[in-house]
Coordinates of C-alpha atoms in Angstrom, one line a residue:
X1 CA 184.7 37.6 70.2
X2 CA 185.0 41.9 70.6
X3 CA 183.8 41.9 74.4
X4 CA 183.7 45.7 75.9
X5 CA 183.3 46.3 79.4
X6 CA 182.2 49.5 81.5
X7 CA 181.4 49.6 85.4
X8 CA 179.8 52.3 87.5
X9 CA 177.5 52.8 90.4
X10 CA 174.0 53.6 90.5
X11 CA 173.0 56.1 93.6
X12 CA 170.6 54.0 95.3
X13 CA 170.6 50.7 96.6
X14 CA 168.4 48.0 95.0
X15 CA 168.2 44.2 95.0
X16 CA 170.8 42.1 92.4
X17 CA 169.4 42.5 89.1
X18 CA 170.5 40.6 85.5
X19 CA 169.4 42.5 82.6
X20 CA 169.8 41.1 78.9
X21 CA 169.5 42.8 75.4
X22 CA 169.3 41.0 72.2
X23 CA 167.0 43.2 69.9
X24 CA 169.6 44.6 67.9
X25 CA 172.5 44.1 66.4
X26 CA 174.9 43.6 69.2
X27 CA 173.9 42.3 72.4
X28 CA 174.9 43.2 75.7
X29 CA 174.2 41.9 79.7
X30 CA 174.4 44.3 82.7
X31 CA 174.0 43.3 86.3
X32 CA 174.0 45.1 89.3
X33 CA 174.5 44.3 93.3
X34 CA 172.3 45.6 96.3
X35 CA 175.1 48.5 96.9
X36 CA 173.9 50.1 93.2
X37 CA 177.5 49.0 91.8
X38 CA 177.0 47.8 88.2
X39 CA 178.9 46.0 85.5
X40 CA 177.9 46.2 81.3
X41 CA 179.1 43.6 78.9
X42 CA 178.7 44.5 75.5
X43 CA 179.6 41.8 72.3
X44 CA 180.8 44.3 69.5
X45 CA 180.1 42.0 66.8
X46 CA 177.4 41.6 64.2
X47 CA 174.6 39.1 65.3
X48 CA 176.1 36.7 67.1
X49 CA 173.9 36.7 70.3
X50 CA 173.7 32.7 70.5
X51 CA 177.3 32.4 70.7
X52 CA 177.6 35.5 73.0
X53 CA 174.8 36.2 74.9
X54 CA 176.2 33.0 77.7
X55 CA 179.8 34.5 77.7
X56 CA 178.3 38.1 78.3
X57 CA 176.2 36.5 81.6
X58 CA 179.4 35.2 83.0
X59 CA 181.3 37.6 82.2
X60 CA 179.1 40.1 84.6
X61 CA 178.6 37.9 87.5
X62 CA 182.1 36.9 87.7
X63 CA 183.0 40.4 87.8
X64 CA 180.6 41.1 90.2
X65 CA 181.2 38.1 92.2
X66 CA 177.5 37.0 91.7
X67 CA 175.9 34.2 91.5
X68 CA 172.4 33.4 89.9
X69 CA 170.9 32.5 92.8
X70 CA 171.5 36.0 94.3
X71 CA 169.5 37.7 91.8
X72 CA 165.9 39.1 92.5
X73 CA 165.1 39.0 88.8
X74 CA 166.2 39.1 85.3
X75 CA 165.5 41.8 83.2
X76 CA 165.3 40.7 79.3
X77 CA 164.5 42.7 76.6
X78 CA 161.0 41.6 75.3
X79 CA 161.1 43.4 71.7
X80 CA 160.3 44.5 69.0
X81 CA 163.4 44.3 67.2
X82 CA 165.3 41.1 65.4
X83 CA 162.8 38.3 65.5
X84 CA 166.1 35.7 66.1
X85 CA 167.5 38.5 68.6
X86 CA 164.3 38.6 70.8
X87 CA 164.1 34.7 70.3
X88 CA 167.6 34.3 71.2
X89 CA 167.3 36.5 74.7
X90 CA 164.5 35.0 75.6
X91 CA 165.4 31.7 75.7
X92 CA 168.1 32.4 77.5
X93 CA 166.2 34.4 80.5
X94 CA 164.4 31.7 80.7
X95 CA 167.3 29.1 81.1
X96 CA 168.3 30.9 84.0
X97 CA 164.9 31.8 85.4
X98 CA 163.8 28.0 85.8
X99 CA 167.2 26.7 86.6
X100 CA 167.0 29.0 89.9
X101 CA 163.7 29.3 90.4
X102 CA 164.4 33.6 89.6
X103 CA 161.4 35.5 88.3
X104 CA 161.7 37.5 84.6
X105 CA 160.7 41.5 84.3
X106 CA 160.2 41.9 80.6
X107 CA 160.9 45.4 79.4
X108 CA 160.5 47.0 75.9
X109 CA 163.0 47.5 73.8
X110 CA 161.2 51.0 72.7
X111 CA 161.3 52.0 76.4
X112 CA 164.9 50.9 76.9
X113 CA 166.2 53.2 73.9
X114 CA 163.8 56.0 75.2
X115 CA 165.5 56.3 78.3
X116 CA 169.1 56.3 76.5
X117 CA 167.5 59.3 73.8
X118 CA 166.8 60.9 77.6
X119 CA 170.0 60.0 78.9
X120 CA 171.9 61.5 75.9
X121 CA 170.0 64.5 75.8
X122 CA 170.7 65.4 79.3
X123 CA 174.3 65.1 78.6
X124 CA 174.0 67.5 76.2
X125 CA 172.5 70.1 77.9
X126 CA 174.9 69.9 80.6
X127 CA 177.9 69.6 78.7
X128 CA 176.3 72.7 76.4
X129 CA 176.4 74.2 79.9
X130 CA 179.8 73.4 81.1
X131 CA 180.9 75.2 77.7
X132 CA 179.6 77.9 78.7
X133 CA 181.4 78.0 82.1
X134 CA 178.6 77.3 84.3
X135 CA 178.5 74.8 87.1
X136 CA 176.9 71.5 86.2
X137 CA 176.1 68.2 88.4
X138 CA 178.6 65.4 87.9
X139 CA 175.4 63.6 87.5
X140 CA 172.5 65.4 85.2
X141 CA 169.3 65.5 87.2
X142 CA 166.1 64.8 85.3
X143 CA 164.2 67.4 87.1
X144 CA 166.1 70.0 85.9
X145 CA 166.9 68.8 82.4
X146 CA 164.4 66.8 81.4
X147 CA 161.4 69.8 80.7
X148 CA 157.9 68.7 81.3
X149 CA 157.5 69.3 77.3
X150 CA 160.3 66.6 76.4
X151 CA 159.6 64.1 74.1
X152 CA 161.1 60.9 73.3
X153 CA 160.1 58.9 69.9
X154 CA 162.0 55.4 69.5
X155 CA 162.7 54.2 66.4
X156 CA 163.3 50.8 65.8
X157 CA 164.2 50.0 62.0
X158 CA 162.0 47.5 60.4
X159 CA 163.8 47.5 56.7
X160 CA 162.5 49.7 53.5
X161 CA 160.7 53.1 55.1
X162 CA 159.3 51.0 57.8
X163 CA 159.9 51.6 61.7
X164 CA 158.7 50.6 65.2
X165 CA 157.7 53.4 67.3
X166 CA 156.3 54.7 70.0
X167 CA 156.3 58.4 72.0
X168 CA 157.2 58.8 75.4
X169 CA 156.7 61.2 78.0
X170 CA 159.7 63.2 79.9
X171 CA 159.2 60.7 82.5
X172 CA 160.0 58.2 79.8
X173 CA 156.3 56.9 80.3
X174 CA 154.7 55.8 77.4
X175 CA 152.0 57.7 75.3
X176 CA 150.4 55.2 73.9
X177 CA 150.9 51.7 72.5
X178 CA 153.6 50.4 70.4
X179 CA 153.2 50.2 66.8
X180 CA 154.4 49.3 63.3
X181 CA 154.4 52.7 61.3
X182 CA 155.7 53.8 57.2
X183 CA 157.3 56.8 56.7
X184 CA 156.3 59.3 55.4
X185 CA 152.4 57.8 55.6
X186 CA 152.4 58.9 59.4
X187 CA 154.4 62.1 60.6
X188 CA 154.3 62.5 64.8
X189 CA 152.1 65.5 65.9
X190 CA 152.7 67.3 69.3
X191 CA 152.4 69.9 71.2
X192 CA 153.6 73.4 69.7
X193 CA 156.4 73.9 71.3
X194 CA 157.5 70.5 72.5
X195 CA 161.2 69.0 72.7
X196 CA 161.7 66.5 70.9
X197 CA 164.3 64.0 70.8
X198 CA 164.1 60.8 68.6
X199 CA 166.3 58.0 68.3
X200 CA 167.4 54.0 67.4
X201 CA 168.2 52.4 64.7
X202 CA 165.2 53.4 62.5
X203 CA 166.2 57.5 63.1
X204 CA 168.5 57.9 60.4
X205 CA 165.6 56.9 57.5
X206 CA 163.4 59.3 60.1
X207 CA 165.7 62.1 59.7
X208 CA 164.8 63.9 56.5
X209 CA 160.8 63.9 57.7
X210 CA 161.7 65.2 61.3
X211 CA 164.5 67.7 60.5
X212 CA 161.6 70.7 59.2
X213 CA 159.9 70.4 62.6
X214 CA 163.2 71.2 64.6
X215 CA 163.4 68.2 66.2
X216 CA 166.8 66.9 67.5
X217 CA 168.0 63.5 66.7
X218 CA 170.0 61.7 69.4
X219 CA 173.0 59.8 68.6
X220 CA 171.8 56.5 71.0
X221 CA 171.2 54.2 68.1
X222 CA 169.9 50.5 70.0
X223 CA 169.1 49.2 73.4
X224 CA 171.6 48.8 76.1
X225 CA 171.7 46.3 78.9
X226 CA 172.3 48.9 81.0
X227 CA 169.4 51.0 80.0
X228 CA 167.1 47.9 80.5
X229 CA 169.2 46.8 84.3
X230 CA 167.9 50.7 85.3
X231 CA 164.5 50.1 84.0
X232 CA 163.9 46.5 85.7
X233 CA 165.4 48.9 89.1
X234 CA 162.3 50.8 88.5
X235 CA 160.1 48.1 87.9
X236 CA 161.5 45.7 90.4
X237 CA 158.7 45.2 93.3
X238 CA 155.8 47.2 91.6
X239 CA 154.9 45.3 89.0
X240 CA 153.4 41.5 89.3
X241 CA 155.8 38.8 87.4
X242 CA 154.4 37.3 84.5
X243 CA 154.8 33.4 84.3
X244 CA 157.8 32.5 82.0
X245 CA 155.8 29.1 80.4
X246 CA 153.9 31.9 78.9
X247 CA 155.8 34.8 78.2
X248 CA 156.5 35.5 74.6
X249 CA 158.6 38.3 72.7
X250 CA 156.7 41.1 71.5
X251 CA 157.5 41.0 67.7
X252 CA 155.0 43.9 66.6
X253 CA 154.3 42.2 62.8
X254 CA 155.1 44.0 59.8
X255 CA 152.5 47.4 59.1
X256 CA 149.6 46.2 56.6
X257 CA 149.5 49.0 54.0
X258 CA 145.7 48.0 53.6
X259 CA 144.8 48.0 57.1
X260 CA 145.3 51.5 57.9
X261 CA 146.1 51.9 61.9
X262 CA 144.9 55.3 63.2
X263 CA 148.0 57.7 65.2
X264 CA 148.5 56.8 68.7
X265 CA 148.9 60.4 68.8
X266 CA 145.3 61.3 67.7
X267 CA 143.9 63.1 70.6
X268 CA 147.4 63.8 72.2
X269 CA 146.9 67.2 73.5
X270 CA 144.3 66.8 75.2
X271 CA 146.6 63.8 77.1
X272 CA 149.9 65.7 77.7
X273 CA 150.2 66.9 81.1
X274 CA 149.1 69.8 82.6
X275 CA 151.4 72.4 82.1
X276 CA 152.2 71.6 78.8

């Protein structure tokens, strides 16, 4: 089994945190330790999360020297995406959870790639500006590069000309709730003059609809581990745990052609914030 690793360190300090992905296609695990150093195991193969997803976990906390029992949480991802995927990730949080007694932060899939499309596009900028000769942060700070009229539109492919979506803010907060949607029956509409970056594995069927309005597609494809470990960061004492017996993926079931849904962008500009 292809098993990539990366390291690096986060610049604050947190609690130990286990984060798993399984929505896509590959699956990967990221943990972290208290002094924000972090370690991402990624399985390069096709669908094979049953058979990974336990080598992945050990490979992480061996290589962080952790043990289960130090963790404050684990982070899963909680869909949409591959109904055996989310199954599959799941099952295994909740392995771990009740075997040590450790509490589970669900976090979106859709939010998950968001922050990468964010992540990504701040790279770009900065490395547009290193081209240029200018000074840039070793480390791209999203107050600076991340404009108050950034968008970021998910896009999780759900076979034919169907996608799961949803729009977030520049603060990666979400506009809205997500939803099954058919191209090109719904088109996003923002802002004149916003920056949009879209992204996942449904952008490339996206692409041809998206292109007129100038926005830019972003080359972060699926959901990372390590995108969901910096989320759970974020999330890790502010939100309340939900109890595992009853926690369930969030499969978002295939768009009824019949059943029209209205745009969770009806209404948007008068919601953007101020400034916009």
């Amino acid at each position: 089994m292809p098993i990539t690793t990366q390291t690096g360190r986060f610049d604050t300090e947190a609690t130990a945190l286990l984060a798993l992905e399984s929505s896509g296609a590959t699956c990967s695990v990221a943990a972290c330790l208290p002094s924000g150093q972090w370690l991402l195991a990624t399985d390069s193969g096709q669908n094979n999360h049953a058979a990974a997803l336990t080598l992945l976990v050990q490979e992480v906390l061996e290589g962080l020297s952790l043990k289960v029992a130090d963790l404050g949480a684990i982070a899963v991802s909680i869909g949409p995406g591959s109904y055996t995927g989310l199954r599959i990730g799941l099952s295994a949080a909740k392995g771990l959870s009740l075997g040590a007694g450790i509490p589970i932060l669900p976090i979106p899939s859709l939010r998950a790639i968001a922050l990468g499309i964010r992540k990504e596009a701040e790279m770009a900028q900065t490395a547009h500006r290193d081209e240029r000769g200018l000074l840039a942060p070793k480390l791209p700070s999203a107050a600076t590069l991340s404009p108050q009229n950034a968008f970021y539109l998910p896009l999780i492919d759900a076979r034919r000309l169907e996608c799961y979506a949803q729009l977030y803010n520049a603060d990666v907060a979400p506009l809205g709730d997500p939803f099954p949607l058919i191209l090109p029956e719904w088109l996003p509409s923002v802002p004149a003059g916003a920056n949009v970056h879209y992204g996942g594995s449904g952008a490339a069927k996206a692409e041809s609809y998206f292109v007129q309005h100038g926005w830019v597609k972003s080359p972060y494809t699926e959901a990372s581990a390590l995108e969901v470990l910096q989320l759970a960061r974020t999330d890790y004492g502010r939100i309340s745990f939900p109890d595992p017996a009853y926690l369930e993926p969030l499969y978002l079931k295939e768009f009824q052609a019949s059943q029209p849904k209205p745009s969770v962008l009806d209404g948007l500009v008068g919601r953007v914030p101020a400034g916009l």
